[in-house]
PDB file of C-alpha atoms in Angstrom:
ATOM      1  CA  UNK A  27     -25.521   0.092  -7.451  1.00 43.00           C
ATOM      2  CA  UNK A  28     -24.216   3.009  -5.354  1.00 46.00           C
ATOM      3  CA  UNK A  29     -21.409   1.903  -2.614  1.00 46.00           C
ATOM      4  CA  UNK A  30     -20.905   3.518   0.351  1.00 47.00           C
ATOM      5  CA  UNK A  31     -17.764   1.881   1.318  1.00 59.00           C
ATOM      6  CA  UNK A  32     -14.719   3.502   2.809  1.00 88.00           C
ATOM      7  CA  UNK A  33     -12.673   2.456  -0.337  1.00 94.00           C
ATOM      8  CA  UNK A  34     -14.284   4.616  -2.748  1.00 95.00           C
ATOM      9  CA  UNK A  35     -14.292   7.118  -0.096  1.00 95.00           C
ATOM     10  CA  UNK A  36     -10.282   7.140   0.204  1.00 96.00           C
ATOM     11  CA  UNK A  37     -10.021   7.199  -3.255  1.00 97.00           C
ATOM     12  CA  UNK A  38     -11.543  10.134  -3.141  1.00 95.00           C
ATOM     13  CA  UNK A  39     -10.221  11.652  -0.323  1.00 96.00           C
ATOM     14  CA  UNK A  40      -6.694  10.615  -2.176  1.00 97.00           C
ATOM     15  CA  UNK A  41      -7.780  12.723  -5.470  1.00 97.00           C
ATOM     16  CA  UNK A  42      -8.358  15.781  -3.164  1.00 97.00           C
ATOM     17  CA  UNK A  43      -5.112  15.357  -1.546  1.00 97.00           C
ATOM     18  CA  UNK A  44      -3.369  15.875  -5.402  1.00 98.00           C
ATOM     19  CA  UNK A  45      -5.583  17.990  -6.523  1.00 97.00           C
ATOM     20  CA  UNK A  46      -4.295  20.563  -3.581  1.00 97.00           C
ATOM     21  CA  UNK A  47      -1.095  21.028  -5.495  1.00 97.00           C
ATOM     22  CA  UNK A  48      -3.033  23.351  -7.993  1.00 96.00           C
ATOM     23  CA  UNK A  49      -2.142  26.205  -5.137  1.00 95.00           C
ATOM     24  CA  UNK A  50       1.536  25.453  -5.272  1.00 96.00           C
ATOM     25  CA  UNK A  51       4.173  27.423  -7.911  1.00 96.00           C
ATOM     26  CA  UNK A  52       5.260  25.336 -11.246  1.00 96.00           C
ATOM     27  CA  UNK A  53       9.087  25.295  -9.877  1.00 95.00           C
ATOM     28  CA  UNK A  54       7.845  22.927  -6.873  1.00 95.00           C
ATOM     29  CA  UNK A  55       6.167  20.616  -8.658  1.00 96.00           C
ATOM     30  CA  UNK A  56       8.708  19.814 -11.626  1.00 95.00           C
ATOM     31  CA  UNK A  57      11.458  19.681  -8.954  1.00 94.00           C
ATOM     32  CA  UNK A  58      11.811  15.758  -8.359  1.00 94.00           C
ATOM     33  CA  UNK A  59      11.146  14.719  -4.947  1.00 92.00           C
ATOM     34  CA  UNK A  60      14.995  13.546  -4.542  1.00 89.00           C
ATOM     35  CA  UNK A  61      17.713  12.626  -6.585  1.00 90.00           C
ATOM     36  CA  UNK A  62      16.670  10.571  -9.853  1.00 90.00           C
ATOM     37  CA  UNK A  63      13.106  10.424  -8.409  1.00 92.00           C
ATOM     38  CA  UNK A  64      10.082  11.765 -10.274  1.00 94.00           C
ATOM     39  CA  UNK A  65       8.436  15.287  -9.511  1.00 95.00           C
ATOM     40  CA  UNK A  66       5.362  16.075  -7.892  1.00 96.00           C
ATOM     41  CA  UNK A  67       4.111  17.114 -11.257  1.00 97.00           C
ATOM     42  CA  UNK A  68       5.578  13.265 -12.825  1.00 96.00           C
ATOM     43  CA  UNK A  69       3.263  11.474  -9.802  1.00 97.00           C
ATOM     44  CA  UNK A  70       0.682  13.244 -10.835  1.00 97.00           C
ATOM     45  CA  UNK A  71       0.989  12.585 -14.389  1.00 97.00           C
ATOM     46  CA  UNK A  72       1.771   8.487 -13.246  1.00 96.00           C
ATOM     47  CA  UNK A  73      -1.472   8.395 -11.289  1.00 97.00           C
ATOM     48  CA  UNK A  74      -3.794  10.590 -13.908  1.00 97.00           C
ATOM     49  CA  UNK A  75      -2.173   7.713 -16.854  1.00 96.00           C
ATOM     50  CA  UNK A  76      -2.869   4.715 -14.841  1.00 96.00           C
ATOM     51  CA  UNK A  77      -6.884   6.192 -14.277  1.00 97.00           C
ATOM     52  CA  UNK A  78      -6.832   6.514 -18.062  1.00 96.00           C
ATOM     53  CA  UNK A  79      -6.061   2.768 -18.195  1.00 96.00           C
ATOM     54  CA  UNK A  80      -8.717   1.563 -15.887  1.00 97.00           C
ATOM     55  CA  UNK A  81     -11.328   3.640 -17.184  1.00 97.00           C
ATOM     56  CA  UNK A  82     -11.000   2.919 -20.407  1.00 97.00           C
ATOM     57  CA  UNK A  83      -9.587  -1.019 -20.278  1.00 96.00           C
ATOM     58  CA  UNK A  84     -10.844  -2.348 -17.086  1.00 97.00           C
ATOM     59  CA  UNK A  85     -13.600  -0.857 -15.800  1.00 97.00           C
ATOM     60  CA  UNK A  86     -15.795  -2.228 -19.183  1.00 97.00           C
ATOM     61  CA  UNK A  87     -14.310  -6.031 -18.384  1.00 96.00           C
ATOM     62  CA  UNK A  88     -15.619  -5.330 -14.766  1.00 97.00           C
ATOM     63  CA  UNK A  89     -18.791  -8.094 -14.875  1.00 95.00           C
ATOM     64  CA  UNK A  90     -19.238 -11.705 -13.080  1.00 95.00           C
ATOM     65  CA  UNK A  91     -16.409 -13.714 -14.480  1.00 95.00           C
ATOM     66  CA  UNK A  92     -15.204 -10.917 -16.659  1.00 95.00           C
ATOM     67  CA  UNK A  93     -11.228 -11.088 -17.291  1.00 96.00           C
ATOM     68  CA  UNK A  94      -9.390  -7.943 -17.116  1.00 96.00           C
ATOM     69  CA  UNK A  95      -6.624  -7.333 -19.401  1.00 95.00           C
ATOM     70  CA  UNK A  96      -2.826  -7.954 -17.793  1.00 94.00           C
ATOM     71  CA  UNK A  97      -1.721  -4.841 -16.293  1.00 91.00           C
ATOM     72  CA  UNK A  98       1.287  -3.346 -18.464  1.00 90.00           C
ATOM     73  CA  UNK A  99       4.725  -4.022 -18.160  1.00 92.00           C
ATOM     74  CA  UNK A 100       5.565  -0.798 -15.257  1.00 91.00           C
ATOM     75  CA  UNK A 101       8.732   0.318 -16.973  1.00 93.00           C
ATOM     76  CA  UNK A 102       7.491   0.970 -20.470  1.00 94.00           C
ATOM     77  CA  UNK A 103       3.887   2.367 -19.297  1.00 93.00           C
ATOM     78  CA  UNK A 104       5.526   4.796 -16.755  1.00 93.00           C
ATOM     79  CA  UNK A 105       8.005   6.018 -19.573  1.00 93.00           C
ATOM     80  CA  UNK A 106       4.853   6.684 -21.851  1.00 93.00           C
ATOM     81  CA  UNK A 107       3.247   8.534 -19.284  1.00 93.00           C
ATOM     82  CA  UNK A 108       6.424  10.789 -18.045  1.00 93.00           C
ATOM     83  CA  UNK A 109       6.162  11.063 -22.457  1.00 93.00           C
ATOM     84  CA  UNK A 110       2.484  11.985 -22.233  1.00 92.00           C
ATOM     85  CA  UNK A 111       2.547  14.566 -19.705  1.00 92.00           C
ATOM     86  CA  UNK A 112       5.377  16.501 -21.191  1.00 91.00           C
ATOM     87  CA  UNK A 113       2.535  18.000 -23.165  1.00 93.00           C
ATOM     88  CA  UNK A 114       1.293  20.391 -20.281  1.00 94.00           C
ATOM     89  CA  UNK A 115       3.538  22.730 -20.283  1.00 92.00           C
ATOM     90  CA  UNK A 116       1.999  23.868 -16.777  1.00 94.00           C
ATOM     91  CA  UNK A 117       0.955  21.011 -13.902  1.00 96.00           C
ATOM     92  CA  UNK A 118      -2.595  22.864 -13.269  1.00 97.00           C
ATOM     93  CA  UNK A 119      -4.192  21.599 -16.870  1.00 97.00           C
ATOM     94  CA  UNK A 120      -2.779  18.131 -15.712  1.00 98.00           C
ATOM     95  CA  UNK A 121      -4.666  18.342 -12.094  1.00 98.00           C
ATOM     96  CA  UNK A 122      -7.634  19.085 -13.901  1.00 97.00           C
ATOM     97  CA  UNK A 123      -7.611  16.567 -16.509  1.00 97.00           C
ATOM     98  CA  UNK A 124      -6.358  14.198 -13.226  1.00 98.00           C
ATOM     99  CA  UNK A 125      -9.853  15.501 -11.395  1.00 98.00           C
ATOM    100  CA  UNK A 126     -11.715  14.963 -14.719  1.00 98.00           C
ATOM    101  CA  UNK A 127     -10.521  11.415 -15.575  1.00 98.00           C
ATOM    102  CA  UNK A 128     -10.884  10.585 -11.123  1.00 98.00           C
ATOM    103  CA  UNK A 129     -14.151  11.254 -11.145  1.00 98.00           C
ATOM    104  CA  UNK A 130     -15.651   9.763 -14.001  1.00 98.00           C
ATOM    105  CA  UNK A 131     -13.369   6.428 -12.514  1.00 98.00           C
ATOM    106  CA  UNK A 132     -15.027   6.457  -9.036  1.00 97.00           C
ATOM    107  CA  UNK A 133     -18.758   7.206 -10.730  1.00 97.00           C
ATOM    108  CA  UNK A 134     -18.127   4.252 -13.407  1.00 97.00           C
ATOM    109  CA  UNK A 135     -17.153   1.778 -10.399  1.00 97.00           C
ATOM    110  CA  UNK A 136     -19.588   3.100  -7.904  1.00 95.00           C
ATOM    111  CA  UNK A 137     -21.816   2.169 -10.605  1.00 96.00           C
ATOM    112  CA  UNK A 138     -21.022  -1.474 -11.244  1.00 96.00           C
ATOM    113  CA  UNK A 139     -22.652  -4.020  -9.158  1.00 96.00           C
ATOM    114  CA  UNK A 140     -20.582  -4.232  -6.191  1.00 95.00           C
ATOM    115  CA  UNK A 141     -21.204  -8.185  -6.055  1.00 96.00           C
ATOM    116  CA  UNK A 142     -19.514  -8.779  -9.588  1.00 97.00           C
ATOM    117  CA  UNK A 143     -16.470 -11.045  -9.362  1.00 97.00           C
ATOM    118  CA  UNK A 144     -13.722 -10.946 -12.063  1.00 97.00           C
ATOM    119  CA  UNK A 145     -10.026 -11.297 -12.488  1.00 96.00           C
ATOM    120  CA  UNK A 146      -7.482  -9.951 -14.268  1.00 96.00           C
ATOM    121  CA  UNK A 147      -5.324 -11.731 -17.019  1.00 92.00           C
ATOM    122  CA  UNK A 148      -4.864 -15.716 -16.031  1.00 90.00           C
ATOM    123  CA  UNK A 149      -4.542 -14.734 -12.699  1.00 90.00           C
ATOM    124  CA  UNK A 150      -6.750 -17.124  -9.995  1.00 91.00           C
ATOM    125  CA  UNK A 151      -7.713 -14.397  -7.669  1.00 94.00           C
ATOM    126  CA  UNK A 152     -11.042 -13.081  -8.008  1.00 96.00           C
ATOM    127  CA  UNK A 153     -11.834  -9.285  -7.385  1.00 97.00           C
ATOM    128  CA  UNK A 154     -14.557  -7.050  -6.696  1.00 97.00           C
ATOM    129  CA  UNK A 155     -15.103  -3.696  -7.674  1.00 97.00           C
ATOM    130  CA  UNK A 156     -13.785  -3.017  -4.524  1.00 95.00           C
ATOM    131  CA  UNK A 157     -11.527  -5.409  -3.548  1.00 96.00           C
ATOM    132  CA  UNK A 158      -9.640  -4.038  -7.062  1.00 97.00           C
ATOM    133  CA  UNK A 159     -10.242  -0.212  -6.281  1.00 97.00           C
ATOM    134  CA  UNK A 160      -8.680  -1.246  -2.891  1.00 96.00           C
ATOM    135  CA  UNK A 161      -5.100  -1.441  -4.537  1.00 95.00           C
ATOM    136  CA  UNK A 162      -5.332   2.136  -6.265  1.00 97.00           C
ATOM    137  CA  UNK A 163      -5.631   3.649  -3.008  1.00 97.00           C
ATOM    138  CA  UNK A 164      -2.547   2.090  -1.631  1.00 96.00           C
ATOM    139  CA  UNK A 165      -0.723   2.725  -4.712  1.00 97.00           C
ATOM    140  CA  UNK A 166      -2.146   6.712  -4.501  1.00 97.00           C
ATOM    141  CA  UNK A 167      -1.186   6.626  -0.718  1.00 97.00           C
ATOM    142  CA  UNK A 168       2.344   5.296  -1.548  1.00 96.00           C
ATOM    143  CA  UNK A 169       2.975   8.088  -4.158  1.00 96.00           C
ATOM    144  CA  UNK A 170       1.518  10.611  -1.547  1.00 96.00           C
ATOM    145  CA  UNK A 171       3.658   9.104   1.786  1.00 95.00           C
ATOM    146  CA  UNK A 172       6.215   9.869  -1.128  1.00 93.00           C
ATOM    147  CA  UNK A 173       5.185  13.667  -1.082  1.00 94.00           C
ATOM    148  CA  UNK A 174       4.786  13.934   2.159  1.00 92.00           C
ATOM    149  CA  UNK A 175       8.309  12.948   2.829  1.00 87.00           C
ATOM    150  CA  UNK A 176       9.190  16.497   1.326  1.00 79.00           C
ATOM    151  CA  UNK A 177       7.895  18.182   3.986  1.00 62.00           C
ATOM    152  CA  UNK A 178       9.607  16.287   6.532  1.00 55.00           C
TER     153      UNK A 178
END
């Protein structure tokens, strides 16, 4: 079932906004944003991990009174991501595998029905498709108010 909603539309827009760091040179994007703060290149790689982890763990539990696995404990999944990404040597392989893995996210959920209601762990709240995909965009908007800060 094919949504049309502003949500999956931000999300989008949001992957665009990331993926316009491919034009930028390597040394601004492994420069962290400020003091003992992650780089342009480490948001990246934060965001493109956490996809990874919805595709492939919550997106498949995404059905009427499906239960999503707990959400991992922050510290120790951002530490295997900043791990992860040390493997691209260069942050434009990382956009692209970002793009890739974005993509393939918004297609899988536009795809769901949009009336399934689930929740995640023991938790009593119940989500859509949606309603869920509305908290990636604020945490890809915080990360990007983040970048933007740079410039101010």
């Amino acid at each position: 079932m094919k949504s049309t909603t502003s949500t999956y539309d931000a999300f989008q827009y949001n992957m665009e906004f990331f993926n316009s760091f491919a034009t930028k040179e390597e040394t601004e994007l492994i420069k962290p944003i400020s003091t003992g703060k992650w780089s342009i290149k480490d948001i990246i790689g934060h965001i493109y991990f956490l996809d990874l982890f919805l595709l492939e763990y919550m997106v498949p539990e995404m059905k009427d009174n499906g239960v999503l696995p707990d959400f991992p404990d922050h510290d120790n999944y951002n530490e295997k991501a900043i791990q992860s990404i040390k493997s691209f040597t260069d942050t434009n392989p990382l956009i692209e595998e970002f793009i890739i893995t974005r993509k393939k996210l918004i297609a899988n959920m536009e795809n769901l029905d949009q009336e399934v209601r689930f929740t995640i762990g023991n938790k009593k709240r119940k989500f859509t498709p949606e309603s869920f995909l509305r908290m990636f965009v604020q945490h890809d908007i915080h990360h990007m108010e983040q970048i933007k800060s740079l410039a101010d």
